Short mmCIF file of C-alpha atoms in Angstrom, two decimals:
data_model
loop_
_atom_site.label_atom_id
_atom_site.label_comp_id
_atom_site.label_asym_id
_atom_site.label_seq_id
_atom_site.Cartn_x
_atom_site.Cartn_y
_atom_site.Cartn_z
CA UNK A 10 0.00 0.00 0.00
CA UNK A 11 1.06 3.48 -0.83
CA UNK A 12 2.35 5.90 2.03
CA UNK A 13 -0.67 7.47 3.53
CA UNK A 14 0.96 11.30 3.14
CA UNK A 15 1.50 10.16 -0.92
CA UNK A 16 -2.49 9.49 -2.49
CA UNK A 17 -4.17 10.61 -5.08
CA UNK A 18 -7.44 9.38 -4.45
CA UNK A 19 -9.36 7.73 -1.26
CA UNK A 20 -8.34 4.26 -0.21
CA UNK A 21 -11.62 1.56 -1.40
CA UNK A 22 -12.62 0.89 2.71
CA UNK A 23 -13.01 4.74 2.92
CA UNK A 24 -15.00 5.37 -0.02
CA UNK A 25 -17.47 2.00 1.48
CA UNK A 26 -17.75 3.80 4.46
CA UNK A 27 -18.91 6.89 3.07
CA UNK A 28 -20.86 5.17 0.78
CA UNK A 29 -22.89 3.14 3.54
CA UNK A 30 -22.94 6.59 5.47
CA UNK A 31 -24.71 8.37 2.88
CA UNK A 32 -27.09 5.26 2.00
CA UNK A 33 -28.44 5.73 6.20
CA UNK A 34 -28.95 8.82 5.97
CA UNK A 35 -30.84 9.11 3.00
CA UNK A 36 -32.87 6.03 3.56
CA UNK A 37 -35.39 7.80 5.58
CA UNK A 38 -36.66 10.42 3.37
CA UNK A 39 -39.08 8.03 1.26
CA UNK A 40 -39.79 5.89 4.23
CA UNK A 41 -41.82 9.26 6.08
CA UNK A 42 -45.37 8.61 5.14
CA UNK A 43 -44.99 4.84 5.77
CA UNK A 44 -43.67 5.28 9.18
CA UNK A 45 -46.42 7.86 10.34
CA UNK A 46 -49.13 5.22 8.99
CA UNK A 47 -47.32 2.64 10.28
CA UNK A 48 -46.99 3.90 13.77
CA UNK A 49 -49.82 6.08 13.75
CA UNK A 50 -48.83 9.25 13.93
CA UNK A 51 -48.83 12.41 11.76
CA UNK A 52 -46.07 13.43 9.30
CA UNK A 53 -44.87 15.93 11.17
CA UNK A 54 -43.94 14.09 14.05
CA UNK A 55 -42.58 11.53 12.21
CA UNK A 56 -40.05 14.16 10.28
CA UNK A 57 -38.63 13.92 13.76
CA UNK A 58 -36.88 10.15 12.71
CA UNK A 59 -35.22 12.60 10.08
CA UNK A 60 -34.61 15.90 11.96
CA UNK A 61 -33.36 13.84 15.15
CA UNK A 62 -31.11 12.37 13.07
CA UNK A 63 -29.54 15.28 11.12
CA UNK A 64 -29.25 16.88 14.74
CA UNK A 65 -27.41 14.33 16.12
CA UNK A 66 -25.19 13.94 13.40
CA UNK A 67 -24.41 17.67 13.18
CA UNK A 68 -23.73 18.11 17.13
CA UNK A 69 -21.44 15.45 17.56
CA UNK A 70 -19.03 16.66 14.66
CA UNK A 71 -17.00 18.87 17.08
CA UNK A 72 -16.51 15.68 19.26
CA UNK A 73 -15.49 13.23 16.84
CA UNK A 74 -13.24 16.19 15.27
CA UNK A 75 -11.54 16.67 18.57
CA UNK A 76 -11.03 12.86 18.82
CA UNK A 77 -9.76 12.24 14.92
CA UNK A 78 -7.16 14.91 15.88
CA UNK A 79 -6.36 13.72 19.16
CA UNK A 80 -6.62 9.62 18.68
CA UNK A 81 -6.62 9.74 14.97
CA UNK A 82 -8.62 8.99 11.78
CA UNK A 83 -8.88 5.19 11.17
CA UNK A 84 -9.47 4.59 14.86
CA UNK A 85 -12.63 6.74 15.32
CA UNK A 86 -14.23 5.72 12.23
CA UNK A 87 -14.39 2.30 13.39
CA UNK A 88 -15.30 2.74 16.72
CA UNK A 89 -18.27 5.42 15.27
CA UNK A 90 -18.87 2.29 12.81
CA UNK A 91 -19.36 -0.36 15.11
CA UNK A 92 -21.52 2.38 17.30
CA UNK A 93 -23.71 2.80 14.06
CA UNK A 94 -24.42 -1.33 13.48
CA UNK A 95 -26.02 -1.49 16.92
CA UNK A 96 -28.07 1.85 16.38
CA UNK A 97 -28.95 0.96 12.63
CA UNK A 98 -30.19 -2.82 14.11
CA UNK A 99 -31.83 -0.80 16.95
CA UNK A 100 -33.90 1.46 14.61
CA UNK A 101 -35.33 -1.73 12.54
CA UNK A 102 -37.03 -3.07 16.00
CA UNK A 103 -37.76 -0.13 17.63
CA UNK A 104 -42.15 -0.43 18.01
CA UNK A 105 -42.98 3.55 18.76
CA UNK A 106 -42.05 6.58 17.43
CA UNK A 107 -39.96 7.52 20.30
CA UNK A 108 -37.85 4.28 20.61
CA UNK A 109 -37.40 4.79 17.13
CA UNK A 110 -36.25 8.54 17.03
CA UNK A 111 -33.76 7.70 20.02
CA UNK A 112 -31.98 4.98 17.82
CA UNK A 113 -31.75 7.31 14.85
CA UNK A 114 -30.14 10.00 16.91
CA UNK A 115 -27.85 7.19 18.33
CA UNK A 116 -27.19 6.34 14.74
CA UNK A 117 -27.23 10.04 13.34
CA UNK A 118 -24.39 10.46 15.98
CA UNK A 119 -22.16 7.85 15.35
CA UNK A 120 -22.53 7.47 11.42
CA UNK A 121 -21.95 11.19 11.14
CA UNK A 122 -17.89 10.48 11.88
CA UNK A 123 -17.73 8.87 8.97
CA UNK A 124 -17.57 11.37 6.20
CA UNK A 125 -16.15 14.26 7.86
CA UNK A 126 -13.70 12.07 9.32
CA UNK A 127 -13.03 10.91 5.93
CA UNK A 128 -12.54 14.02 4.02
CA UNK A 129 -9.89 15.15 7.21
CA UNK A 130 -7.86 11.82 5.83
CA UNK A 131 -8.09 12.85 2.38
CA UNK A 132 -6.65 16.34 3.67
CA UNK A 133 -4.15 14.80 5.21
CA UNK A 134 -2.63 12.24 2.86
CA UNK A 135 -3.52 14.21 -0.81
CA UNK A 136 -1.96 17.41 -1.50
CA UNK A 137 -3.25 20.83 -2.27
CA UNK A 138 -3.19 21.21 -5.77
CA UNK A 139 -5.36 17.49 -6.61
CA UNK A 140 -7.04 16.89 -3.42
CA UNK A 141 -10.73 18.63 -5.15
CA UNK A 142 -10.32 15.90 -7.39
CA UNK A 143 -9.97 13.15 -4.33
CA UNK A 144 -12.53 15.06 -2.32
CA UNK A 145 -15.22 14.62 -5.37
CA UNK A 146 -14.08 10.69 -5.48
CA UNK A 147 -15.04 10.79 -1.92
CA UNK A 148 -18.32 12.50 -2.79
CA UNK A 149 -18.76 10.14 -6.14
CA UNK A 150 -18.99 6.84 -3.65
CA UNK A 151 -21.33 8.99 -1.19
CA UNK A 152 -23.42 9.39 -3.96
CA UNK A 153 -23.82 6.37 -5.59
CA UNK A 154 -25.22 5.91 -1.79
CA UNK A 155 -27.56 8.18 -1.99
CA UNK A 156 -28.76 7.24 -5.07
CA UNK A 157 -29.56 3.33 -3.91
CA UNK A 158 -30.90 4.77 -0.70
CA UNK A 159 -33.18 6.97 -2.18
CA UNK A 160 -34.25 4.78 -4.72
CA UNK A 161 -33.86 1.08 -2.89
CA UNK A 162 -35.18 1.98 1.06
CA UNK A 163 -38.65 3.66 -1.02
CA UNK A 164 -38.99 0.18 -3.09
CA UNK A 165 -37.89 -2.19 0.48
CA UNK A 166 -40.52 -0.25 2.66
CA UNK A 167 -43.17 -0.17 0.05
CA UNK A 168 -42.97 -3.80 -1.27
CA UNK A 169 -41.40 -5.53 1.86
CA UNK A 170 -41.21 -3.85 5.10
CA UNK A 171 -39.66 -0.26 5.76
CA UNK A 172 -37.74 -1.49 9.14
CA UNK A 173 -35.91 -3.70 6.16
CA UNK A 174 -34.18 -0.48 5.33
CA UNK A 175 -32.66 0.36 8.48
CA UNK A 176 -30.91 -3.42 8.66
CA UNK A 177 -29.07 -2.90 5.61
CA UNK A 178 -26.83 -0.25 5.88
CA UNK A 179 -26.25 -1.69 10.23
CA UNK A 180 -25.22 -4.74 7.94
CA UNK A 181 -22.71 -2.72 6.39
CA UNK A 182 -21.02 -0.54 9.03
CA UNK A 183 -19.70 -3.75 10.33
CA UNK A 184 -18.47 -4.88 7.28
CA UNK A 185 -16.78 -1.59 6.85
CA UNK A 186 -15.52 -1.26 10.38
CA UNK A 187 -13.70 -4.67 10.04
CA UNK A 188 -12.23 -3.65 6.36
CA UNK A 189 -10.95 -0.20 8.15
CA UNK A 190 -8.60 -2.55 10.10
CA UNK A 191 -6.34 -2.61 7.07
CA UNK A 192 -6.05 1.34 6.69
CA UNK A 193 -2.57 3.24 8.09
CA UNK A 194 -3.12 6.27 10.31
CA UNK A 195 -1.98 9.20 8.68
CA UNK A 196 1.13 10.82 10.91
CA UNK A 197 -0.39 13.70 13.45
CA UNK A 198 1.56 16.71 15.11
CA UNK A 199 0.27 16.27 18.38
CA UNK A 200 0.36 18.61 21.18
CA UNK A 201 1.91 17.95 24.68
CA UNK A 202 -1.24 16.61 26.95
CA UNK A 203 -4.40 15.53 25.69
CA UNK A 204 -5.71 19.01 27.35
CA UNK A 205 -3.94 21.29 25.47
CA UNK A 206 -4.12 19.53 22.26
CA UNK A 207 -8.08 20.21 22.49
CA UNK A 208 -7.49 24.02 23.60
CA UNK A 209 -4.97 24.53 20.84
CA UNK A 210 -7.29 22.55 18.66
CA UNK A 211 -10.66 24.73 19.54
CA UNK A 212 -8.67 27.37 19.83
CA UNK A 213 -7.21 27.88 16.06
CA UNK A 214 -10.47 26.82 14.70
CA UNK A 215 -12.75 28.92 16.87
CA UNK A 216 -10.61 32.00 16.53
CA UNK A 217 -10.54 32.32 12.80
CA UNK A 218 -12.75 34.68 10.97
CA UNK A 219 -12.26 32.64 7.42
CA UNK A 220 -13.32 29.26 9.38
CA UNK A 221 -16.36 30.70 10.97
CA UNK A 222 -17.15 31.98 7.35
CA UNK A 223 -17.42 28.84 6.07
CA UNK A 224 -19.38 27.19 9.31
CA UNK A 225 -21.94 29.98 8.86
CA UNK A 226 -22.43 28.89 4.98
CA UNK A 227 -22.18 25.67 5.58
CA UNK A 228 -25.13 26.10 8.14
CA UNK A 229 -27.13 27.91 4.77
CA UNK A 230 -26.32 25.59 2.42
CA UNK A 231 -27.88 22.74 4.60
CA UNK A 232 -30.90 24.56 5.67
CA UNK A 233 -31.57 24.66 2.23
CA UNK A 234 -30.12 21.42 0.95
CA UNK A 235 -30.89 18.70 2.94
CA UNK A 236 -33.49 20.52 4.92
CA UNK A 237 -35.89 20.62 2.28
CA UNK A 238 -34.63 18.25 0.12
CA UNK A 239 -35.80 15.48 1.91
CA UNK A 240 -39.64 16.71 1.44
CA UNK A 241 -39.51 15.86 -2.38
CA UNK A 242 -40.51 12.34 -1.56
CA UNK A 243 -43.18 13.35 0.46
CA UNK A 244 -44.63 15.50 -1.55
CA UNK A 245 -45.09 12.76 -4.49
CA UNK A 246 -46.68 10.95 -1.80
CA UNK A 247 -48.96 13.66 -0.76
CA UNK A 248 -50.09 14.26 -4.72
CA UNK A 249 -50.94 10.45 -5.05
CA UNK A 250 -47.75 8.50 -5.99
CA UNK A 251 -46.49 5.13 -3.80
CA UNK A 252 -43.53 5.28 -2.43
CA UNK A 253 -41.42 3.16 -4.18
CA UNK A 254 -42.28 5.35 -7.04
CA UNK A 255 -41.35 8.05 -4.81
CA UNK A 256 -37.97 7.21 -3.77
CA UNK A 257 -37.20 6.22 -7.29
CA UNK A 258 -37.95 9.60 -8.77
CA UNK A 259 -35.74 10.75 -5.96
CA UNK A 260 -32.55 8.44 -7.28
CA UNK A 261 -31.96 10.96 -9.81
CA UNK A 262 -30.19 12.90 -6.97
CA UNK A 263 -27.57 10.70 -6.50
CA UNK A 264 -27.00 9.81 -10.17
CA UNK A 265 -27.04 13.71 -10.62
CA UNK A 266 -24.37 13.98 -7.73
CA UNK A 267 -22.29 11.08 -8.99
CA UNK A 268 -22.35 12.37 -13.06
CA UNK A 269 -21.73 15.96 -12.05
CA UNK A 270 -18.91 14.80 -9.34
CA UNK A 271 -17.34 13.57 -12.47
CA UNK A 272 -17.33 16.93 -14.14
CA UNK A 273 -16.61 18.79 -10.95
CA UNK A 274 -13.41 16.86 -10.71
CA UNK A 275 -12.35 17.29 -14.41
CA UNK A 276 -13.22 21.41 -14.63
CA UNK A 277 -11.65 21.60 -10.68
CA UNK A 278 -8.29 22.27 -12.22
CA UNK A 279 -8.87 24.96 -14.58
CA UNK A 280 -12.12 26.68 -12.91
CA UNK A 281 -11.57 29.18 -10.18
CA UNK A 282 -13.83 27.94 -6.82
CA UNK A 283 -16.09 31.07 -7.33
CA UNK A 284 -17.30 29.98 -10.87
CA UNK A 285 -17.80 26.26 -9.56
CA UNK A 286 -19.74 27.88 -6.44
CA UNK A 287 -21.86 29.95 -9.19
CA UNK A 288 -22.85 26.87 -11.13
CA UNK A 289 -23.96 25.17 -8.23
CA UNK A 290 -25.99 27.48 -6.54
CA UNK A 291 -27.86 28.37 -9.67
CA UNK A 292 -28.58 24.87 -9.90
CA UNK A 293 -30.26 24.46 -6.36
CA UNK A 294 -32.27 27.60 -7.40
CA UNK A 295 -33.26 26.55 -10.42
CA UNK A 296 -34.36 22.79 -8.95
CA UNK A 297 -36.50 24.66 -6.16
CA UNK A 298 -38.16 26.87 -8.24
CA UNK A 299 -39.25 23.86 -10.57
CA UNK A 300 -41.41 21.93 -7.86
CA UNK A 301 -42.64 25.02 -6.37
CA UNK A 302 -44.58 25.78 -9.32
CA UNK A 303 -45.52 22.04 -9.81
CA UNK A 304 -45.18 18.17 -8.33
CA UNK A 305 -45.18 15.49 -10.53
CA UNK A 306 -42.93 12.89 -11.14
CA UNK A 307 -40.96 14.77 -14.25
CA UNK A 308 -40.46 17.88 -12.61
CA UNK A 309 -39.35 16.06 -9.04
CA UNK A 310 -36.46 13.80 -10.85
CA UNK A 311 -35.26 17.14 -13.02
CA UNK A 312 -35.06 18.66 -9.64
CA UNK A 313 -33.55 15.99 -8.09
CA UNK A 314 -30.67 15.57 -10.69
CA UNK A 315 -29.69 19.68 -10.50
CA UNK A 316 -29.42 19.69 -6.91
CA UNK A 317 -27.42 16.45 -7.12
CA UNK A 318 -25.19 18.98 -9.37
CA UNK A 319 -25.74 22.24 -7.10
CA UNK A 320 -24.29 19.39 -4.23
CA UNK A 321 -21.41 18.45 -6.54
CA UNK A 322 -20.34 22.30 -7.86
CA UNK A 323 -21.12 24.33 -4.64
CA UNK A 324 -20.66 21.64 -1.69
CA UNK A 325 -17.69 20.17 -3.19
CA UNK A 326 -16.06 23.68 -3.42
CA UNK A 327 -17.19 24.79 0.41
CA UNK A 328 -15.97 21.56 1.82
CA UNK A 329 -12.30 22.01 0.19
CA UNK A 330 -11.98 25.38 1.15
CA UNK A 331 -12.69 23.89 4.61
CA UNK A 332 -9.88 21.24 4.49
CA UNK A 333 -7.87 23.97 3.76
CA UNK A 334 -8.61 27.65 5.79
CA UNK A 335 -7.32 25.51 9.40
CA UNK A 336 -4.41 22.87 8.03
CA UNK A 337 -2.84 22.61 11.32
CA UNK A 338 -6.58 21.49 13.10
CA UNK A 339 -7.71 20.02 9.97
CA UNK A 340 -9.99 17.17 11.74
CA UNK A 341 -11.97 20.08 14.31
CA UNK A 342 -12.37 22.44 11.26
CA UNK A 343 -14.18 19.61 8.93
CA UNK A 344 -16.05 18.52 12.12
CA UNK A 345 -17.20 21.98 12.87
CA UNK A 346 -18.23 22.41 8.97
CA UNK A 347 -20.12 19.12 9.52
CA UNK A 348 -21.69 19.76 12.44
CA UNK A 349 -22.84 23.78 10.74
CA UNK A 350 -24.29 21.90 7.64
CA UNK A 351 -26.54 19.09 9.54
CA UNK A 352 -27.79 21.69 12.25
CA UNK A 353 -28.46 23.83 9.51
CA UNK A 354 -30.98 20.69 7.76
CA UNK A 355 -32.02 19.75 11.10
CA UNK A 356 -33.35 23.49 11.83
CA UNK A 357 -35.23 23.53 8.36
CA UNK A 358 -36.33 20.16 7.96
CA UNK A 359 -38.15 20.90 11.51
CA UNK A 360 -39.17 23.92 10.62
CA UNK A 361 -40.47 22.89 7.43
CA UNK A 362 -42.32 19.76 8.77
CA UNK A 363 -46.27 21.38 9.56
CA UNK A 364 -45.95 23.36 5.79
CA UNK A 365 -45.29 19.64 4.54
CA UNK A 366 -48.00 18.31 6.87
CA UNK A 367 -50.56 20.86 5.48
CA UNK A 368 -49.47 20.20 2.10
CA UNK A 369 -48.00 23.43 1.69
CA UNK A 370 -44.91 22.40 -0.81
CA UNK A 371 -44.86 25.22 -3.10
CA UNK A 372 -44.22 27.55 -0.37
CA UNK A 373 -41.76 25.15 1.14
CA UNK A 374 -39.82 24.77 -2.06
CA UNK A 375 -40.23 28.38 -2.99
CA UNK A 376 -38.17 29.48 -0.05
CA UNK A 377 -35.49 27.44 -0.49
CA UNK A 378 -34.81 28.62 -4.11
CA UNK A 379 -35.06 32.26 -2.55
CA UNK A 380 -32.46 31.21 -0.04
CA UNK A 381 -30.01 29.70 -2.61
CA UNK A 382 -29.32 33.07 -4.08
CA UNK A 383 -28.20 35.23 -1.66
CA UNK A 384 -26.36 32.11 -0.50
CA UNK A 385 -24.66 31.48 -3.48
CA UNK A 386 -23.68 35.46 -3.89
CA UNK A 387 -21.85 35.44 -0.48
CA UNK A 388 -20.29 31.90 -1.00
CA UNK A 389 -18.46 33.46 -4.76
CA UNK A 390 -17.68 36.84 -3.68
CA UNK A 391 -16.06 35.37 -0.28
CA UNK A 392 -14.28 32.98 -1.50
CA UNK A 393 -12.46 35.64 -4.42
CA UNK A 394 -11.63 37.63 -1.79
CA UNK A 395 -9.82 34.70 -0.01
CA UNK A 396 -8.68 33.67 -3.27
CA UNK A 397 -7.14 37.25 -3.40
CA UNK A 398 -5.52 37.44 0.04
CA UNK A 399 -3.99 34.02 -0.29
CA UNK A 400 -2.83 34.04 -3.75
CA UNK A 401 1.07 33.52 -3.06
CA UNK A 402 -0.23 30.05 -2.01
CA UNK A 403 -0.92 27.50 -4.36
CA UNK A 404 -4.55 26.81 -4.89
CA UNK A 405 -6.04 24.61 -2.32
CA UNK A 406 -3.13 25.59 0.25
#
């Protein structure tokens, strides 16, 4: 195996961990309606298996952060993996909607080491000037996830049983956990003392203005993103449509993510990060603004497929700039980016949950294409002007 500080793309056990990652938490979203019928409840509260979940997995990023620095990369990911088996096996039997919220937070928490966790490996063993290119690998496997969650958990809980979909991806933490085994720590500059490696840690993250930039667009970007995002599925159901049929239309997100992560990663050396950021955003406005006028089947999958390309041109693009703004606390920074982006969905997909339960989706989806622009304005012009102040460093640095 190569040297973990010489890589040019993720090793294959950390793109199946992200991939099995993004399959839980994705696996929900066409599962909503089912579970509130199921367990007898209305859709609002059941948004809560969703919301708890994206909560969970954002608050817990400044943890695992502080621990991938500390105790390293490989070692957290498999302990958060093994953590995530028992939750995902805990969700399928759980008979109530509160046992089954508390073992999708459990899960939330301990899956949401994974990816973060993983992109602070890539930033540590791919340099500057390729590691967009890595990073959208990363993404490419994540998506491919999302695309047989969204698709495969709507078809399992519609045809078979939708506590079927929870089992899976518990199935295949463990696998990954085991196959992490194989995978060499990248080499750390720790601090003297396990306390003042976490001061020194918070410290540099907390106390720059570029990385609390970022945090605060990550936070807008997943209000917007996976807050509302997830009500696509729901809102197929709502007009009429099963939800198998549901979570297919909704695949064309991750085959949108995957195809455009493909682009992303060939126009990432010759694009600037504003232009990429520009592309994306007006793609998560444009996909908004579709199903806010009207929900059908065609206009959901054309919406799902451009915000599967806002993810891969905008996201992509915030979450390098975030392996890079902190080097020296690279683990806390992505955790803190994390944790910004997954409150952020948590907040709107909670917020959004009594429009979706009144059927309100074209003012749901309306303000989230609103939202996209100024977001997209402040995430170009900021990242010029960092561009511009850092230009004696190679790009990426």
């Amino acid at each position: 195996m190569k040297s973990p500080t010489s890589l040019a793309r993720p090793p294959l056990a950390l793109s199946a961990a992200s991939f099995v990652s993004s399959f839980d938490r994705f696996a929900v979203s066409p599962m909503l309606v089912l579970i509130a019928v199921d367990l007898e409840v209305p859709l609002s509260a059941a948004v809560a298996a969703a919301s708890g979940y994206y909560l969970a997995y954002g608050l817990t990023q400044p943890l695992w952060g502080l621990l991938s620095d500390r105790f390293g990369r490989v070692r957290v990911m498999r302990g958060a993996l093994f953590g995530a088996a028992l939750a995902g096996l805990a969700s399928a039997l759980m008979p109530v909607l509160g046992a089954l919220v508390a073992a999708r937070i459990v899960a939330g928490a301990c899956f949401g080491a994974v990816i973060p966790t993983g992109l602070t490996y890539v930033g540590d063993t791919v340099r500057p000037s390729i590691r967009q290119r890595a990073l959208t690998d990363l993404m490419g496997a994540a998506a491919l996830g999302t695309a047989l969650a969204t698709g495969l958990s709507g078809v399992l809980a519609g045809l078979v049983d939708w506590r079927v979909a929870f089992t899976v991806p518990a199935a295949c933490a463990l696998v990954c956990a085991l196959a992490l085994r194989s995978l060499p720590e990248p080499p750390r500059d720790l601090p003297h003392g396990p306390a003042a490696g976490v001061g020194r840690y918070l410290g540099a993250v907390l106390g720059h203005g570029w990385a609390l930039l970022v945090f605060g667009l990550a936070f807008v970007e997943g209000a917007i993103m996976l807050g509302a995002m997830p009500f696509l599925a729901t809102a197929l159901e709502h007009a009429g449509y099963a939800a198998a049929v549901a979570g297919l239309a909704i695949t064309a997100y991750g085959l949108g993510l995957w195809a455009f992560s493909k682009l992303v990663k060939r126009l990432s050396g010759s694009w600037p990060a504003p232009a990429l950021m520009t592309v994306g955003g007006a793609q998560l406005c444009a996909g908004f603004a579709i199903v806010s006028v009207h929900v059908d089947l065609a206009t959901v999958a054309v919406t799902a497929l451009l915000l599967g390309g806002g993810w891969s041109f905008l996201h992509s693009s915030l979450q390098t700039w975030a392996t890079s703004v902190v080097p020296e606390a690279r683990g806390t920074t992505i955790a803190f980016f994390a944790s910004a982006l997954f409150v952020g969905s948590a907040v709107a997909s909670w917020a959004a949950g009594p429009l979706a339960d009144h059927g309100r989706y074209a003012l749901l989806f309306g303000l989230a294409a609103a939202a996209a622009i100024p977001l997209t304005a402040t995430a170009a012009l900021t990242r010029r002007r960092y561009g511009t102040l850092h230009a004696e460093r190679p790009r990426g640095a």
